[in-house]
Amino acid sequence: MSTAPLVERPGQLILVPTPIGNLSDMTERAIETLKSVALIACEDTRTSGVLLSHFGINTPTTSFHAHNEHGKASRLVQTMISGQDVALISDAGTPGISDPGYLLVRAALDAHLEVSALPGPTAVIPALAASGLPTDRYVFEGFLPAKKGRQGRIASLVEEDRTVVLYESPHRLKKLLTQLSEHAGEERQAAVAREISKKFEEMRRGSLAELLEWVESLDRVRGEIVVVLASEKASKKLNRA
Ligand code: SAM
């Protein structure tokens, strides 16, 4: 009786970043990869459908999101074990970065499948790089909890000796800047990146007091937001300069 595996090569999982606002940021490798795999797992098949058809990608899609990822991960692993490559995309940016992905990566690795990630769009890196705050050491916190545990997390983040990068929804920006200011002091240097790569892209830099003054001058904060906070030491240096 032969013990040869059913397939010569199991499929692999490829994480493919997609634009966060500007379609020109889609890389050639991302397009080629999405055309070549057997199946694309999408956070939202309708949202991604628009992007895929824009780039002439006709690969079959399936949904993979926060509400089905546990059950879906094992089915996608079976697809890969049967020899088919699967790509994972999220609504925007890099899958797994404040988006579903980790569970599937873990499930694929546990099944001894190959996992790779393409470099590409994400909001964290352009916000950090253009913030004017130290980039040599940073910590990415993603979204803070909306309520429970939020104050404690903020209290520890303001003590960080690395630059902190946070995602925040526009309607909570004022609250976040106020809370950061309460814990870190209003002189702490920070930056707010809004609508990166989009028509109304904006980068505001200054003390938390200055950023709060700007937010308070607006009728409403619109668009997608990344907040970058300097460490106390870096902030003092910048304030002395
Ligand atoms: N996977 C994405 C990435 O790689 O950046 C992040 C997805 S997360 C659900 C969405 C959050 O990312 C937004 O609320 C915002 O904080 C940030 N974000 C995404 N696109 C952005 C943009 N164009 N400008 C500023 N922030 C953005």
mmCIF file of C-alpha atoms and ligand atoms in Angstrom:
data_model
loop_
_atom_site.group_PDB
_atom_site.id
_atom_site.type_symbol
_atom_site.label_atom_id
_atom_site.label_comp_id
_atom_site.label_asym_id
_atom_site.label_seq_id
_atom_site.Cartn_x
_atom_site.Cartn_y
_atom_site.Cartn_z
ATOM 1 C CA MET A 1 0.000 0.000 0.000
ATOM 2 C CA SER A 2 1.487 3.350 -1.023
ATOM 3 C CA THR A 3 1.903 6.044 1.634
ATOM 4 C CA ALA A 4 2.545 8.754 -0.961
ATOM 5 C CA PRO A 5 0.751 12.029 -0.171
ATOM 6 C CA LEU A 6 -2.413 12.750 -2.146
ATOM 7 C CA VAL A 7 -0.972 15.945 -3.572
ATOM 8 C CA GLU A 8 2.603 16.630 -4.612
ATOM 9 C CA ARG A 9 2.693 20.095 -3.144
ATOM 10 C CA PRO A 10 0.281 21.526 -0.615
ATOM 11 C CA GLY A 11 -0.996 25.007 -1.319
ATOM 12 C CA GLN A 12 0.289 28.029 0.532
ATOM 13 C CA LEU A 13 -1.230 31.052 2.221
ATOM 14 C CA ILE A 14 -0.248 34.453 0.869
ATOM 15 C CA LEU A 15 -1.240 37.660 2.681
ATOM 16 C CA VAL A 16 -1.776 40.386 0.105
ATOM 17 C CA PRO A 17 -2.001 44.073 1.081
ATOM 18 C CA THR A 18 -4.468 46.261 -0.834
ATOM 19 C CA PRO A 19 -4.654 50.081 -1.132
ATOM 20 C CA ILE A 20 -5.760 52.178 1.858
ATOM 21 C CA GLY A 21 -7.217 54.893 -0.352
ATOM 22 C CA ASN A 22 -5.256 55.229 -3.561
ATOM 23 C CA LEU A 23 -5.647 52.498 -6.178
ATOM 24 C CA SER A 24 -2.212 53.338 -7.599
ATOM 25 C CA ASP A 25 -0.710 51.809 -4.469
ATOM 26 C CA MET A 26 -1.728 48.322 -5.624
ATOM 27 C CA THR A 27 1.533 46.565 -6.490
ATOM 28 C CA GLU A 28 2.150 44.474 -9.596
ATOM 29 C CA ARG A 29 3.003 41.516 -7.390
ATOM 30 C CA ALA A 30 -0.286 41.878 -5.539
ATOM 31 C CA ILE A 31 -2.205 41.756 -8.834
ATOM 32 C CA GLU A 32 -0.174 38.808 -10.185
ATOM 33 C CA THR A 33 -0.567 36.901 -6.936
ATOM 34 C CA LEU A 34 -4.318 37.467 -6.747
ATOM 35 C CA LYS A 35 -4.651 36.277 -10.350
ATOM 36 C CA SER A 36 -2.564 33.178 -9.760
ATOM 37 C CA VAL A 37 -4.099 31.740 -6.570
ATOM 38 C CA ALA A 38 -7.069 29.343 -6.598
ATOM 39 C CA LEU A 39 -9.090 31.272 -4.035
ATOM 40 C CA ILE A 40 -9.105 34.727 -2.437
ATOM 41 C CA ALA A 41 -10.393 34.975 1.125
ATOM 42 C CA CYS A 42 -11.821 38.492 1.583
ATOM 43 C CA GLU A 43 -12.892 40.347 4.694
ATOM 44 C CA ASP A 44 -15.852 41.565 2.642
ATOM 45 C CA THR A 45 -16.411 39.967 -0.757
ATOM 46 C CA ARG A 46 -18.498 42.897 -2.005
ATOM 47 C CA THR A 47 -15.946 45.568 -1.037
ATOM 48 C CA SER A 48 -13.093 43.536 -2.487
ATOM 49 C CA GLY A 49 -15.157 42.668 -5.559
ATOM 50 C CA VAL A 50 -14.917 46.291 -6.691
ATOM 51 C CA LEU A 51 -11.140 46.294 -6.303
ATOM 52 C CA LEU A 52 -10.685 42.907 -7.947
ATOM 53 C CA SER A 53 -12.780 43.794 -10.972
ATOM 54 C CA HIS A 54 -10.895 47.111 -11.319
ATOM 55 C CA PHE A 55 -7.686 45.113 -11.762
ATOM 56 C CA GLY A 56 -9.269 42.435 -13.963
ATOM 57 C CA ILE A 57 -8.869 39.721 -11.309
ATOM 58 C CA ASN A 58 -11.433 36.941 -11.801
ATOM 59 C CA THR A 59 -10.253 34.518 -9.116
ATOM 60 C CA PRO A 60 -13.064 33.017 -6.993
ATOM 61 C CA THR A 61 -13.571 34.674 -3.604
ATOM 62 C CA THR A 62 -14.881 33.578 -0.236
ATOM 63 C CA SER A 63 -15.576 35.549 2.923
ATOM 64 C CA PHE A 64 -13.239 35.528 5.901
ATOM 65 C CA HIS A 65 -14.081 38.001 8.633
ATOM 66 C CA ALA A 66 -14.204 38.492 12.396
ATOM 67 C CA HIS A 67 -17.534 36.618 12.684
ATOM 68 C CA ASN A 68 -16.650 33.465 10.749
ATOM 69 C CA GLU A 69 -12.868 33.227 11.026
ATOM 70 C CA HIS A 70 -12.757 30.324 13.500
ATOM 71 C CA GLY A 71 -14.772 27.919 11.363
ATOM 72 C CA LYS A 72 -13.547 29.316 8.073
ATOM 73 C CA ALA A 73 -9.857 29.012 8.917
ATOM 74 C CA SER A 74 -10.036 25.207 9.089
ATOM 75 C CA ARG A 75 -11.912 25.017 5.759
ATOM 76 C CA LEU A 76 -9.313 27.237 4.103
ATOM 77 C CA VAL A 77 -6.560 25.060 5.554
ATOM 78 C CA GLN A 78 -8.239 22.022 3.948
ATOM 79 C CA THR A 79 -8.263 23.881 0.624
ATOM 80 C CA MET A 80 -4.523 24.467 0.920
ATOM 81 C CA ILE A 81 -3.824 20.889 2.017
ATOM 82 C CA SER A 82 -5.606 19.788 -1.165
ATOM 83 C CA GLY A 83 -2.956 21.655 -3.154
ATOM 84 C CA GLN A 84 -4.586 25.032 -3.803
ATOM 85 C CA ASP A 85 -2.963 28.365 -2.998
ATOM 86 C CA VAL A 86 -5.099 30.817 -1.027
ATOM 87 C CA ALA A 87 -4.616 34.597 -0.789
ATOM 88 C CA LEU A 88 -6.024 36.627 2.067
ATOM 89 C CA ILE A 89 -7.006 40.267 1.641
ATOM 90 C CA SER A 90 -8.782 42.665 3.974
ATOM 91 C CA ASP A 91 -10.973 45.646 3.110
ATOM 92 C CA ALA A 92 -7.862 47.850 2.988
ATOM 93 C CA GLY A 93 -4.214 47.640 3.943
ATOM 94 C CA THR A 94 -2.343 44.642 5.229
ATOM 95 C CA PRO A 95 -4.373 41.627 6.415
ATOM 96 C CA GLY A 96 -3.668 40.797 10.050
ATOM 97 C CA ILE A 97 -2.875 44.410 10.948
ATOM 98 C CA SER A 98 -5.954 45.473 12.953
ATOM 99 C CA ASP A 99 -7.802 43.189 10.534
ATOM 100 C CA PRO A 100 -8.555 39.439 10.419
ATOM 101 C CA GLY A 101 -5.552 37.309 9.529
ATOM 102 C CA TYR A 102 -3.772 36.052 12.616
ATOM 103 C CA LEU A 103 -6.080 33.063 13.160
ATOM 104 C CA LEU A 104 -5.671 31.881 9.590
ATOM 105 C CA VAL A 105 -1.895 32.316 9.664
ATOM 106 C CA ARG A 106 -1.765 30.298 12.884
ATOM 107 C CA ALA A 107 -4.049 27.577 11.500
ATOM 108 C CA ALA A 108 -1.948 27.309 8.314
ATOM 109 C CA LEU A 109 1.314 27.109 10.273
ATOM 110 C CA ASP A 110 -0.139 24.514 12.633
ATOM 111 C CA ALA A 111 -0.956 22.437 9.528
ATOM 112 C CA HIS A 112 2.687 22.842 8.383
ATOM 113 C CA LEU A 113 1.690 24.961 5.382
ATOM 114 C CA GLU A 114 3.820 27.717 3.943
ATOM 115 C CA VAL A 115 2.786 31.264 4.797
ATOM 116 C CA SER A 116 4.143 34.421 3.210
ATOM 117 C CA ALA A 117 3.163 38.082 3.157
ATOM 118 C CA LEU A 118 3.666 40.592 0.376
ATOM 119 C CA PRO A 119 4.948 44.052 1.317
ATOM 120 C CA GLY A 120 2.481 46.825 0.586
ATOM 121 C CA PRO A 121 -0.032 49.381 1.828
ATOM 122 C CA THR A 122 -0.721 49.841 5.510
ATOM 123 C CA ALA A 123 -1.573 52.994 7.477
ATOM 124 C CA VAL A 124 0.902 52.484 10.315
ATOM 125 C CA ILE A 125 4.129 52.995 8.365
ATOM 126 C CA PRO A 126 3.359 56.204 6.404
ATOM 127 C CA ALA A 127 1.884 57.785 9.561
ATOM 128 C CA LEU A 128 4.988 56.949 11.578
ATOM 129 C CA ALA A 129 7.460 57.822 8.831
ATOM 130 C CA ALA A 130 5.997 61.285 8.191
ATOM 131 C CA SER A 131 5.176 62.089 11.837
ATOM 132 C CA GLY A 132 8.494 63.800 12.523
ATOM 133 C CA LEU A 133 8.768 61.686 15.695
ATOM 134 C CA PRO A 134 11.522 59.105 16.280
ATOM 135 C CA THR A 135 11.139 56.077 14.008
ATOM 136 C CA ASP A 136 14.058 53.968 15.227
ATOM 137 C CA ARG A 137 11.959 52.255 17.909
ATOM 138 C CA TYR A 138 8.187 52.231 17.871
ATOM 139 C CA VAL A 139 5.265 50.238 19.189
ATOM 140 C CA PHE A 140 2.058 49.656 17.255
ATOM 141 C CA GLU A 141 -0.986 49.442 19.515
ATOM 142 C CA GLY A 142 -3.764 49.316 16.915
ATOM 143 C CA PHE A 143 -7.149 50.336 18.363
ATOM 144 C CA LEU A 144 -7.403 50.916 22.098
ATOM 145 C CA PRO A 145 -10.383 49.298 23.825
ATOM 146 C CA ALA A 146 -13.350 51.687 23.546
ATOM 147 C CA LYS A 147 -14.236 51.464 27.245
ATOM 148 C CA LYS A 148 -12.997 48.708 29.580
ATOM 149 C CA GLY A 149 -9.242 48.802 30.072
ATOM 150 C CA ARG A 150 -8.767 51.950 28.004
ATOM 151 C CA GLN A 151 -7.497 54.229 30.787
ATOM 152 C CA GLY A 152 -5.037 51.626 32.042
ATOM 153 C CA ARG A 153 -3.678 51.074 28.549
ATOM 154 C CA ILE A 154 -3.243 54.818 28.010
ATOM 155 C CA ALA A 155 -1.535 55.189 31.390
ATOM 156 C CA SER A 156 1.059 52.578 30.409
ATOM 157 C CA LEU A 157 1.499 53.838 26.824
ATOM 158 C CA VAL A 158 2.467 57.342 27.929
ATOM 159 C CA GLU A 159 5.319 55.750 29.918
ATOM 160 C CA GLU A 160 6.675 53.991 26.783
ATOM 161 C CA ASP A 161 10.205 54.919 25.776
ATOM 162 C CA ARG A 162 9.350 54.124 22.136
ATOM 163 C CA THR A 163 7.132 56.105 19.767
ATOM 164 C CA VAL A 164 3.534 54.822 19.989
ATOM 165 C CA VAL A 165 1.275 54.386 16.950
ATOM 166 C CA LEU A 166 -2.487 54.083 17.482
ATOM 167 C CA TYR A 167 -5.483 53.648 15.203
ATOM 168 C CA GLU A 168 -8.570 55.592 16.202
ATOM 169 C CA SER A 169 -12.009 56.271 14.794
ATOM 170 C CA PRO A 170 -12.673 59.911 13.857
ATOM 171 C CA HIS A 171 -15.474 60.315 16.387
ATOM 172 C CA ARG A 172 -13.181 59.283 19.251
ATOM 173 C CA LEU A 173 -10.150 61.380 18.236
ATOM 174 C CA LYS A 174 -10.954 64.271 20.564
ATOM 175 C CA LYS A 175 -11.506 61.866 23.448
ATOM 176 C CA LEU A 176 -8.189 60.108 22.736
ATOM 177 C CA LEU A 177 -6.191 63.334 22.535
ATOM 178 C CA THR A 178 -7.836 64.548 25.759
ATOM 179 C CA GLN A 179 -7.040 61.303 27.569
ATOM 180 C CA LEU A 180 -3.453 61.266 26.279
ATOM 181 C CA SER A 181 -3.080 64.851 27.413
ATOM 182 C CA GLU A 182 -4.427 64.037 30.886
ATOM 183 C CA HIS A 183 -1.885 61.234 31.307
ATOM 184 C CA ALA A 184 1.124 62.586 29.402
ATOM 185 C CA GLY A 185 0.675 66.347 29.846
ATOM 186 C CA GLU A 186 -0.434 68.734 27.139
ATOM 187 C CA GLU A 187 3.138 69.543 26.035
ATOM 188 C CA ARG A 188 3.773 65.974 24.818
ATOM 189 C CA GLN A 189 4.576 65.951 21.094
ATOM 190 C CA ALA A 190 2.342 63.907 18.793
ATOM 191 C CA ALA A 191 1.000 63.738 15.248
ATOM 192 C CA VAL A 192 -2.330 62.937 13.628
ATOM 193 C CA ALA A 193 -2.368 61.425 10.129
ATOM 194 C CA ARG A 194 -5.723 61.658 8.387
ATOM 195 C CA GLU A 195 -6.851 60.132 5.100
ATOM 196 C CA ILE A 196 -3.404 58.841 4.090
ATOM 197 C CA SER A 197 -3.051 58.525 0.300
ATOM 198 C CA LYS A 198 -6.498 60.075 -0.286
ATOM 199 C CA LYS A 199 -7.632 63.423 -1.687
ATOM 200 C CA PHE A 200 -7.917 65.131 1.709
ATOM 201 C CA GLU A 201 -4.723 63.660 3.177
ATOM 202 C CA GLU A 202 -3.485 65.698 6.107
ATOM 203 C CA MET A 203 -0.705 65.401 8.686
ATOM 204 C CA ARG A 204 -0.930 67.524 11.815
ATOM 205 C CA ARG A 205 2.114 67.714 14.101
ATOM 206 C CA GLY A 206 2.492 69.469 17.433
ATOM 207 C CA SER A 207 1.856 69.208 21.148
ATOM 208 C CA LEU A 208 -1.272 67.451 22.379
ATOM 209 C CA ALA A 209 -2.605 70.902 23.336
ATOM 210 C CA GLU A 210 -2.098 72.148 19.764
ATOM 211 C CA LEU A 211 -3.677 69.046 18.263
ATOM 212 C CA LEU A 212 -6.658 69.346 20.585
ATOM 213 C CA GLU A 213 -7.069 72.990 19.637
ATOM 214 C CA TRP A 214 -7.145 71.953 15.979
ATOM 215 C CA VAL A 215 -9.711 69.178 16.587
ATOM 216 C CA GLU A 216 -11.898 71.547 18.618
ATOM 217 C CA SER A 217 -11.874 74.019 15.729
ATOM 218 C CA LEU A 218 -13.499 71.455 13.419
ATOM 219 C CA ASP A 219 -17.267 70.890 13.106
ATOM 220 C CA ARG A 220 -16.606 67.203 12.861
ATOM 221 C CA VAL A 221 -13.529 65.007 12.383
ATOM 222 C CA ARG A 222 -13.866 63.114 9.129
ATOM 223 C CA GLY A 223 -11.937 60.266 7.587
ATOM 224 C CA GLU A 224 -9.531 57.652 8.817
ATOM 225 C CA ILE A 225 -7.083 58.487 11.571
ATOM 226 C CA VAL A 226 -3.706 57.371 12.908
ATOM 227 C CA VAL A 227 -2.290 58.968 16.063
ATOM 228 C CA VAL A 228 1.461 58.930 16.735
ATOM 229 C CA LEU A 229 2.747 59.808 20.208
ATOM 230 C CA ALA A 230 6.351 60.677 21.108
ATOM 231 C CA SER A 231 7.940 59.236 24.227
ATOM 232 C CA GLU A 232 8.429 61.677 27.094
ATOM 233 C CA LYS A 233 12.178 61.790 26.459
ATOM 234 C CA ALA A 234 11.839 62.406 22.695
ATOM 235 C CA SER A 235 9.149 64.981 23.338
ATOM 236 C CA LYS A 236 11.300 66.938 25.798
ATOM 237 C CA LYS A 237 14.141 66.953 23.282
ATOM 238 C CA LEU A 238 11.827 68.241 20.551
ATOM 239 C CA ASN A 239 10.360 70.891 22.873
ATOM 240 C CA ARG A 240 13.891 72.112 23.738
ATOM 241 C CA ALA A 241 14.962 72.315 20.073
HETATM 242 N N1 SAM B 1 -5.228 46.651 7.781
HETATM 243 C C1 SAM B 1 -5.189 48.096 7.816
HETATM 244 C C2 SAM B 1 -3.728 48.555 7.747
HETATM 245 O O1 SAM B 1 -2.877 47.766 7.348
HETATM 246 O O2 SAM B 1 -3.451 49.716 8.100
HETATM 247 C C3 SAM B 1 -5.906 48.645 9.029
HETATM 248 C C4 SAM B 1 -7.359 48.309 9.058
HETATM 249 S S1 SAM B 1 -8.195 48.972 10.451
HETATM 250 C C5 SAM B 1 -9.720 48.111 10.396
HETATM 251 C C6 SAM B 1 -8.709 50.551 9.888
HETATM 252 C C7 SAM B 1 -7.949 51.689 10.578
HETATM 253 O O3 SAM B 1 -6.676 51.859 9.964
HETATM 254 C C8 SAM B 1 -8.628 53.033 10.447
HETATM 255 O O4 SAM B 1 -9.612 53.225 11.453
HETATM 256 C C9 SAM B 1 -7.462 53.983 10.634
HETATM 257 O O5 SAM B 1 -7.108 54.091 11.994
HETATM 258 C C10 SAM B 1 -6.355 53.227 9.889
HETATM 259 N N2 SAM B 1 -6.362 53.626 8.470
HETATM 260 C C11 SAM B 1 -6.689 52.843 7.414
HETATM 261 N N3 SAM B 1 -6.592 53.547 6.266
HETATM 262 C C12 SAM B 1 -6.197 54.791 6.608
HETATM 263 C C13 SAM B 1 -5.918 55.982 5.875
HETATM 264 N N4 SAM B 1 -6.047 56.019 4.564
HETATM 265 N N5 SAM B 1 -5.521 57.075 6.567
HETATM 266 C C14 SAM B 1 -5.390 57.048 7.904
HETATM 267 N N6 SAM B 1 -5.638 55.950 8.643
HETATM 268 C C15 SAM B 1 -6.038 54.841 8.012
#
